[in-house]
mmCIF file of C-alpha atoms in Angstrom:
data_model
loop_
_atom_site.group_PDB
_atom_site.id
_atom_site.type_symbol
_atom_site.label_atom_id
_atom_site.label_comp_id
_atom_site.label_asym_id
_atom_site.label_seq_id
_atom_site.Cartn_x
_atom_site.Cartn_y
_atom_site.Cartn_z
ATOM 1 C CA UNK A 101 121.463 110.844 35.770
ATOM 2 C CA UNK A 102 120.941 113.703 33.320
ATOM 3 C CA UNK A 103 117.170 113.664 33.884
ATOM 4 C CA UNK A 104 117.698 114.652 37.518
ATOM 5 C CA UNK A 105 120.263 117.375 36.837
ATOM 6 C CA UNK A 106 122.282 115.558 39.463
ATOM 7 C CA UNK A 107 125.522 113.587 39.401
ATOM 8 C CA UNK A 108 126.651 111.135 42.045
ATOM 9 C CA UNK A 109 129.848 112.601 43.520
ATOM 10 C CA UNK A 110 133.137 110.915 44.388
ATOM 11 C CA UNK A 111 133.470 107.175 44.727
ATOM 12 C CA UNK A 112 130.144 105.505 43.961
ATOM 13 C CA UNK A 113 128.862 102.304 45.568
ATOM 14 C CA UNK A 114 126.346 100.399 43.430
ATOM 15 C CA UNK A 115 124.152 98.327 45.736
ATOM 16 C CA UNK A 116 122.419 95.484 43.958
ATOM 17 C CA UNK A 117 121.422 91.886 44.615
ATOM 18 C CA UNK A 118 123.962 89.482 43.140
ATOM 19 C CA UNK A 119 121.581 86.487 43.362
ATOM 20 C CA UNK A 120 121.529 83.415 45.591
ATOM 21 C CA UNK A 121 122.916 80.167 44.203
ATOM 22 C CA UNK A 122 120.153 78.465 42.209
ATOM 23 C CA UNK A 123 118.000 81.581 41.801
ATOM 24 C CA UNK A 124 116.800 82.129 38.235
ATOM 25 C CA UNK A 125 115.288 85.609 38.494
ATOM 26 C CA UNK A 126 118.059 87.990 39.648
ATOM 27 C CA UNK A 127 119.310 90.788 37.386
ATOM 28 C CA UNK A 128 122.353 89.603 35.458
ATOM 29 C CA UNK A 129 125.664 91.543 35.357
ATOM 30 C CA UNK A 130 125.254 92.056 31.610
ATOM 31 C CA UNK A 131 122.077 94.017 32.325
ATOM 32 C CA UNK A 132 123.752 96.164 34.985
ATOM 33 C CA UNK A 133 126.935 96.811 32.992
ATOM 34 C CA UNK A 134 125.959 100.053 31.255
ATOM 35 C CA UNK A 135 124.422 101.492 34.437
ATOM 36 C CA UNK A 136 127.424 100.714 36.629
ATOM 37 C CA UNK A 137 129.868 102.001 34.017
ATOM 38 C CA UNK A 138 127.868 105.227 33.685
ATOM 39 C CA UNK A 139 128.668 106.132 37.299
ATOM 40 C CA UNK A 140 132.082 104.414 37.346
ATOM 41 C CA UNK A 141 130.788 102.458 40.316
ATOM 42 C CA UNK A 142 131.906 99.572 42.490
ATOM 43 C CA UNK A 143 129.402 96.747 43.000
ATOM 44 C CA UNK A 144 128.837 96.308 46.733
ATOM 45 C CA UNK A 145 127.141 93.548 48.703
ATOM 46 C CA UNK A 146 126.944 92.298 52.303
ATOM 47 C CA UNK A 147 126.878 88.768 53.651
ATOM 48 C CA UNK A 148 123.624 87.071 54.591
ATOM 49 C CA UNK A 149 122.470 85.999 58.049
ATOM 50 C CA UNK A 150 121.058 82.646 56.953
ATOM 51 C CA UNK A 151 122.493 79.428 55.570
ATOM 52 C CA UNK A 152 123.246 79.564 51.874
ATOM 53 C CA UNK A 153 126.004 80.379 49.422
ATOM 54 C CA UNK A 154 126.452 83.983 50.581
ATOM 55 C CA UNK A 155 126.754 83.731 54.365
ATOM 56 C CA UNK A 156 130.546 84.060 54.490
ATOM 57 C CA UNK A 157 132.798 86.403 52.560
ATOM 58 C CA UNK A 158 134.672 83.537 50.937
ATOM 59 C CA UNK A 159 131.526 81.772 49.763
ATOM 60 C CA UNK A 160 129.831 85.012 48.755
ATOM 61 C CA UNK A 161 132.772 86.161 46.671
ATOM 62 C CA UNK A 162 133.006 82.751 45.006
ATOM 63 C CA UNK A 163 129.325 82.834 44.058
ATOM 64 C CA UNK A 164 129.612 86.378 42.686
ATOM 65 C CA UNK A 165 132.450 85.115 40.515
ATOM 66 C CA UNK A 166 130.318 82.166 39.387
ATOM 67 C CA UNK A 167 127.557 84.618 38.478
ATOM 68 C CA UNK A 168 130.026 86.683 36.456
ATOM 69 C CA UNK A 169 130.054 89.906 38.451
ATOM 70 C CA UNK A 170 133.857 90.004 38.619
ATOM 71 C CA UNK A 171 134.112 89.889 34.812
ATOM 72 C CA UNK A 172 132.799 93.433 34.538
ATOM 73 C CA UNK A 173 133.122 95.175 37.898
ATOM 74 C CA UNK A 174 135.169 95.756 40.986
ATOM 75 C CA UNK A 175 133.416 93.937 43.840
ATOM 76 C CA UNK A 176 133.322 94.866 47.511
ATOM 77 C CA UNK A 177 131.803 92.690 50.239
ATOM 78 C CA UNK A 178 131.364 95.616 52.614
ATOM 79 C CA UNK A 179 131.185 93.602 55.842
ATOM 80 C CA UNK A 180 134.135 91.347 54.990
ATOM 81 C CA UNK A 181 136.092 92.608 57.999
ATOM 82 C CA UNK A 182 134.029 94.678 60.420
ATOM 83 C CA UNK A 183 130.710 96.429 60.932
ATOM 84 C CA UNK A 184 129.977 100.141 60.980
ATOM 85 C CA UNK A 185 127.420 101.347 63.521
ATOM 86 C CA UNK A 186 124.988 104.039 62.356
ATOM 87 C CA UNK A 187 122.852 105.990 64.795
ATOM 88 C CA UNK A 188 119.085 106.323 64.265
ATOM 89 C CA UNK A 189 118.053 108.887 66.908
ATOM 90 C CA UNK A 190 114.405 108.948 65.837
ATOM 91 C CA UNK A 191 114.052 105.290 64.912
ATOM 92 C CA UNK A 192 110.622 103.816 65.577
ATOM 93 C CA UNK A 193 111.969 100.382 66.562
ATOM 94 C CA UNK A 194 115.769 100.434 66.433
ATOM 95 C CA UNK A 195 118.074 103.322 67.275
ATOM 96 C CA UNK A 196 121.184 101.781 65.729
ATOM 97 C CA UNK A 197 121.932 100.065 62.427
ATOM 98 C CA UNK A 198 124.896 97.871 61.532
ATOM 99 C CA UNK A 199 126.250 98.021 57.995
ATOM 100 C CA UNK A 200 129.471 96.881 56.372
ATOM 101 C CA UNK A 201 132.441 98.960 57.513
ATOM 102 C CA UNK A 202 133.531 99.522 53.927
ATOM 103 C CA UNK A 203 130.560 101.818 53.383
ATOM 104 C CA UNK A 204 132.864 104.517 54.757
ATOM 105 C CA UNK A 205 134.912 104.223 51.562
ATOM 106 C CA UNK A 206 132.144 105.661 49.387
ATOM 107 C CA UNK A 207 130.843 109.181 48.815
ATOM 108 C CA UNK A 208 127.511 108.304 47.199
ATOM 109 C CA UNK A 209 125.388 105.347 46.204
ATOM 110 C CA UNK A 210 123.353 104.032 43.291
ATOM 111 C CA UNK A 211 120.687 101.629 44.555
ATOM 112 C CA UNK A 212 119.847 99.274 41.695
ATOM 113 C CA UNK A 213 116.900 97.158 42.823
ATOM 114 C CA UNK A 214 115.113 94.272 41.201
ATOM 115 C CA UNK A 215 111.504 94.937 42.157
ATOM 116 C CA UNK A 216 109.789 91.655 43.044
ATOM 117 C CA UNK A 217 107.981 89.913 45.864
ATOM 118 C CA UNK A 218 109.579 88.752 49.090
ATOM 119 C CA UNK A 219 108.706 85.881 51.457
ATOM 120 C CA UNK A 220 109.155 87.995 54.606
ATOM 121 C CA UNK A 221 108.912 91.636 53.531
ATOM 122 C CA UNK A 222 106.053 91.161 51.062
ATOM 123 C CA UNK A 223 107.969 92.938 48.332
ATOM 124 C CA UNK A 224 111.554 93.960 47.675
ATOM 125 C CA UNK A 225 112.567 97.308 46.215
ATOM 126 C CA UNK A 226 114.656 100.347 47.089
ATOM 127 C CA UNK A 227 113.795 100.372 50.805
ATOM 128 C CA UNK A 228 114.809 96.740 51.201
ATOM 129 C CA UNK A 229 118.109 97.369 49.409
ATOM 130 C CA UNK A 230 118.863 100.257 51.747
ATOM 131 C CA UNK A 231 117.968 98.279 54.856
ATOM 132 C CA UNK A 232 118.515 94.514 54.665
ATOM 133 C CA UNK A 233 120.719 94.907 51.599
ATOM 134 C CA UNK A 234 123.219 97.302 53.172
ATOM 135 C CA UNK A 235 123.118 95.664 56.605
ATOM 136 C CA UNK A 236 126.017 93.488 57.641
ATOM 137 C CA UNK A 237 125.349 89.856 58.459
ATOM 138 C CA UNK A 238 124.901 90.805 62.124
ATOM 139 C CA UNK A 239 122.884 93.866 61.088
ATOM 140 C CA UNK A 240 120.448 91.690 59.164
ATOM 141 C CA UNK A 241 119.824 89.713 62.343
ATOM 142 C CA UNK A 242 119.357 92.984 64.245
ATOM 143 C CA UNK A 243 116.692 94.186 61.792
ATOM 144 C CA UNK A 244 114.847 90.870 61.538
ATOM 145 C CA UNK A 245 114.656 90.613 65.328
ATOM 146 C CA UNK A 246 113.748 94.304 65.776
ATOM 147 C CA UNK A 247 116.861 95.000 67.812
ATOM 148 C CA UNK A 248 116.976 91.916 70.014
ATOM 149 C CA UNK A 249 120.142 90.217 68.790
ATOM 150 C CA UNK A 250 123.136 90.629 66.494
ATOM 151 C CA UNK A 251 123.819 86.892 66.716
ATOM 152 C CA UNK A 252 122.887 85.289 63.408
ATOM 153 C CA UNK A 253 122.690 81.853 65.033
ATOM 154 C CA UNK A 254 119.825 83.113 67.208
ATOM 155 C CA UNK A 255 117.958 85.025 64.511
ATOM 156 C CA UNK A 256 115.194 82.482 63.986
ATOM 157 C CA UNK A 257 114.643 82.208 67.745
ATOM 158 C CA UNK A 258 113.792 85.904 67.969
ATOM 159 C CA UNK A 259 112.107 86.875 64.689
ATOM 160 C CA UNK A 260 110.097 90.010 65.380
ATOM 161 C CA UNK A 261 106.374 90.551 65.067
ATOM 162 C CA UNK A 262 105.794 91.439 61.408
ATOM 163 C CA UNK A 263 105.030 95.157 61.665
ATOM 164 C CA UNK A 264 107.977 95.712 64.016
ATOM 165 C CA UNK A 265 110.264 94.000 61.504
ATOM 166 C CA UNK A 266 108.975 96.213 58.696
ATOM 167 C CA UNK A 267 109.374 99.332 60.843
ATOM 168 C CA UNK A 268 112.932 98.279 61.697
ATOM 169 C CA UNK A 269 113.557 98.033 57.955
ATOM 170 C CA UNK A 270 112.318 101.603 57.536
ATOM 171 C CA UNK A 271 114.527 102.778 60.417
ATOM 172 C CA UNK A 272 117.630 101.164 58.966
ATOM 173 C CA UNK A 273 116.888 102.482 55.470
ATOM 174 C CA UNK A 274 116.791 106.009 56.890
ATOM 175 C CA UNK A 275 120.209 105.551 58.496
ATOM 176 C CA UNK A 276 121.805 104.773 55.123
ATOM 177 C CA UNK A 277 120.086 107.713 53.408
ATOM 178 C CA UNK A 278 121.334 109.967 56.211
ATOM 179 C CA UNK A 279 124.841 108.508 56.006
ATOM 180 C CA UNK A 280 125.137 109.537 52.358
ATOM 181 C CA UNK A 281 123.369 112.841 53.038
ATOM 182 C CA UNK A 282 120.821 111.940 50.340
ATOM 183 C CA UNK A 283 123.531 111.581 47.657
ATOM 184 C CA UNK A 284 121.720 108.502 46.382
ATOM 185 C CA UNK A 285 119.949 107.629 43.126
ATOM 186 C CA UNK A 286 117.400 104.812 42.971
ATOM 187 C CA UNK A 287 116.561 102.568 40.026
ATOM 188 C CA UNK A 288 113.843 99.906 40.342
ATOM 189 C CA UNK A 289 113.668 97.297 37.579
ATOM 190 C CA UNK A 290 110.214 95.756 37.244
ATOM 191 C CA UNK A 291 111.030 92.545 35.418
ATOM 192 C CA UNK A 292 111.097 88.818 36.298
ATOM 193 C CA UNK A 293 108.522 89.631 38.957
ATOM 194 C CA UNK A 294 108.256 86.529 41.062
ATOM 195 C CA UNK A 295 106.601 86.554 44.474
ATOM 196 C CA UNK A 296 109.961 85.327 45.794
ATOM 197 C CA UNK A 297 113.157 87.276 46.356
ATOM 198 C CA UNK A 298 116.485 86.799 44.592
ATOM 199 C CA UNK A 299 117.741 85.488 47.944
ATOM 200 C CA UNK A 300 115.666 82.325 47.417
ATOM 201 C CA UNK A 301 117.625 79.393 45.981
ATOM 202 C CA UNK A 302 114.315 77.840 44.960
ATOM 203 C CA UNK A 303 112.092 80.663 43.755
ATOM 204 C CA UNK A 304 108.787 80.705 41.943
ATOM 205 C CA UNK A 305 108.915 81.733 38.315
ATOM 206 C CA UNK A 306 107.639 85.247 37.533
ATOM 207 C CA UNK A 307 103.872 85.619 37.788
ATOM 208 C CA UNK A 308 103.637 88.942 35.906
ATOM 209 C CA UNK A 309 104.946 90.302 32.641
ATOM 210 C CA UNK A 310 107.680 92.933 32.768
ATOM 211 C CA UNK A 311 106.479 96.496 33.387
ATOM 212 C CA UNK A 312 109.544 98.713 33.002
ATOM 213 C CA UNK A 313 112.290 100.636 34.777
ATOM 214 C CA UNK A 314 111.757 103.495 37.228
ATOM 215 C CA UNK A 315 114.303 106.001 38.518
ATOM 216 C CA UNK A 316 114.050 108.523 41.338
ATOM 217 C CA UNK A 317 115.888 110.479 43.995
ATOM 218 C CA UNK A 318 113.300 109.306 46.563
ATOM 219 C CA UNK A 319 113.300 105.672 47.785
ATOM 220 C CA UNK A 320 109.812 105.905 49.245
ATOM 221 C CA UNK A 321 108.246 107.417 46.143
ATOM 222 C CA UNK A 322 109.832 104.890 43.793
ATOM 223 C CA UNK A 323 108.638 101.911 45.831
ATOM 224 C CA UNK A 324 105.143 103.395 46.114
ATOM 225 C CA UNK A 325 105.059 103.981 42.352
ATOM 226 C CA UNK A 326 106.058 100.365 41.668
ATOM 227 C CA UNK A 327 103.386 99.063 44.019
ATOM 228 C CA UNK A 328 100.800 101.279 42.336
ATOM 229 C CA UNK A 329 101.827 100.027 38.880
ATOM 230 C CA UNK A 330 101.259 96.471 40.047
ATOM 231 C CA UNK A 331 97.832 97.274 41.511
ATOM 232 C CA UNK A 332 96.760 99.114 38.347
ATOM 233 C CA UNK A 333 98.136 96.466 35.988
ATOM 234 C CA UNK A 334 95.752 94.464 33.793
ATOM 235 C CA UNK A 335 98.020 91.427 34.110
ATOM 236 C CA UNK A 336 96.001 88.595 35.734
ATOM 237 C CA UNK A 337 99.177 87.459 37.492
ATOM 238 C CA UNK A 338 99.045 90.549 39.681
ATOM 239 C CA UNK A 339 96.579 88.844 42.040
ATOM 240 C CA UNK A 340 99.217 86.346 43.124
ATOM 241 C CA UNK A 341 101.794 89.107 43.546
ATOM 242 C CA UNK A 342 99.415 91.320 45.534
ATOM 243 C CA UNK A 343 98.437 88.389 47.765
ATOM 244 C CA UNK A 344 102.093 88.020 48.774
ATOM 245 C CA UNK A 345 102.471 91.763 49.427
ATOM 246 C CA UNK A 346 99.292 91.982 51.491
ATOM 247 C CA UNK A 347 99.857 88.720 53.379
ATOM 248 C CA UNK A 348 103.134 90.118 54.693
ATOM 249 C CA UNK A 349 101.711 93.639 55.151
ATOM 250 C CA UNK A 350 104.494 94.835 52.841
ATOM 251 C CA UNK A 351 103.164 98.338 52.274
ATOM 252 C CA UNK A 352 103.675 99.039 55.969
ATOM 253 C CA UNK A 353 107.400 99.474 55.236
ATOM 254 C CA UNK A 354 106.484 102.370 52.949
ATOM 255 C CA UNK A 355 104.080 103.784 55.545
ATOM 256 C CA UNK A 356 106.730 103.628 58.279
ATOM 257 C CA UNK A 357 109.376 105.191 56.045
ATOM 258 C CA UNK A 358 107.000 107.998 55.125
ATOM 259 C CA UNK A 359 106.412 108.733 58.817
ATOM 260 C CA UNK A 360 110.182 108.985 59.331
ATOM 261 C CA UNK A 361 110.235 111.731 56.698
ATOM 262 C CA UNK A 362 113.202 110.824 54.510
ATOM 263 C CA UNK A 363 110.997 110.805 51.434
ATOM 264 C CA UNK A 364 107.349 110.922 50.434
ATOM 265 C CA UNK A 365 104.702 108.614 49.038
ATOM 266 C CA UNK A 366 103.607 111.407 46.684
ATOM 267 C CA UNK A 367 105.111 111.321 43.200
ATOM 268 C CA UNK A 368 104.663 112.289 39.582
ATOM 269 C CA UNK A 369 105.181 109.473 37.119
ATOM 270 C CA UNK A 370 106.956 110.853 34.041
ATOM 271 C CA UNK A 371 107.256 108.685 30.925
ATOM 272 C CA UNK A 372 110.560 109.633 29.296
ATOM 273 C CA UNK A 373 109.781 107.629 26.158
ATOM 274 C CA UNK A 374 106.710 109.791 25.588
ATOM 275 C CA UNK A 375 108.668 112.981 26.291
ATOM 276 C CA UNK A 376 111.324 112.142 23.734
ATOM 277 C CA UNK A 377 108.939 111.303 20.886
#
């Protein structure tokens, strides 16, 4: 955090994706160890709203243990007991968000995102971690259905029109940023870049070579920078990645977030390796 002249205060939640059972691309706990220890953080997750190995607290915790997260970190399934309702007064699609109640136990957050594609969102980065990632199981249903239902069993009956879903993601991301009063640091890791998310038990292998690691205090800027690095890459695999992003209109999440004003698409990309030579 020294590059920002900013330290995360108090008790720090580290939001990351622990990986669905069978997924081969998620960031491993050994990779995250130094980062989490640096902020003395607690690894936090929320249950899913679809069938799989993470849709109940018991199953989710068991899988995190199988993946080795408990060997290095304290783990908190934030919606293990109840939900916390966050207001979004100026939300474009939803005016409330539902996150795990245990979010109240933290003073700040480190959002550690594996930047990759996503079957529904087009891509997954910081904004997805803030929105779908921090949402409770019921909250995930609420976002995916653009505020129609909290009932996970009815999610697939009411999946929203694509742009409304993406705008609901932007709304919910803003609510988490506001909750922590912007005491959040974002790290996007551009490796193992499959067109599929770490939530996929059967995911495609990466289609691009690793690009690097980005850090920012702005979730919109960091996602925009990652997207730009993909578009400007000379890697021939980028065409497959971009097709997934564009098919799902993924950049619209960034556009909607920018309109909400909790960050900006403008950024300066600083290469720390070059600075330190």
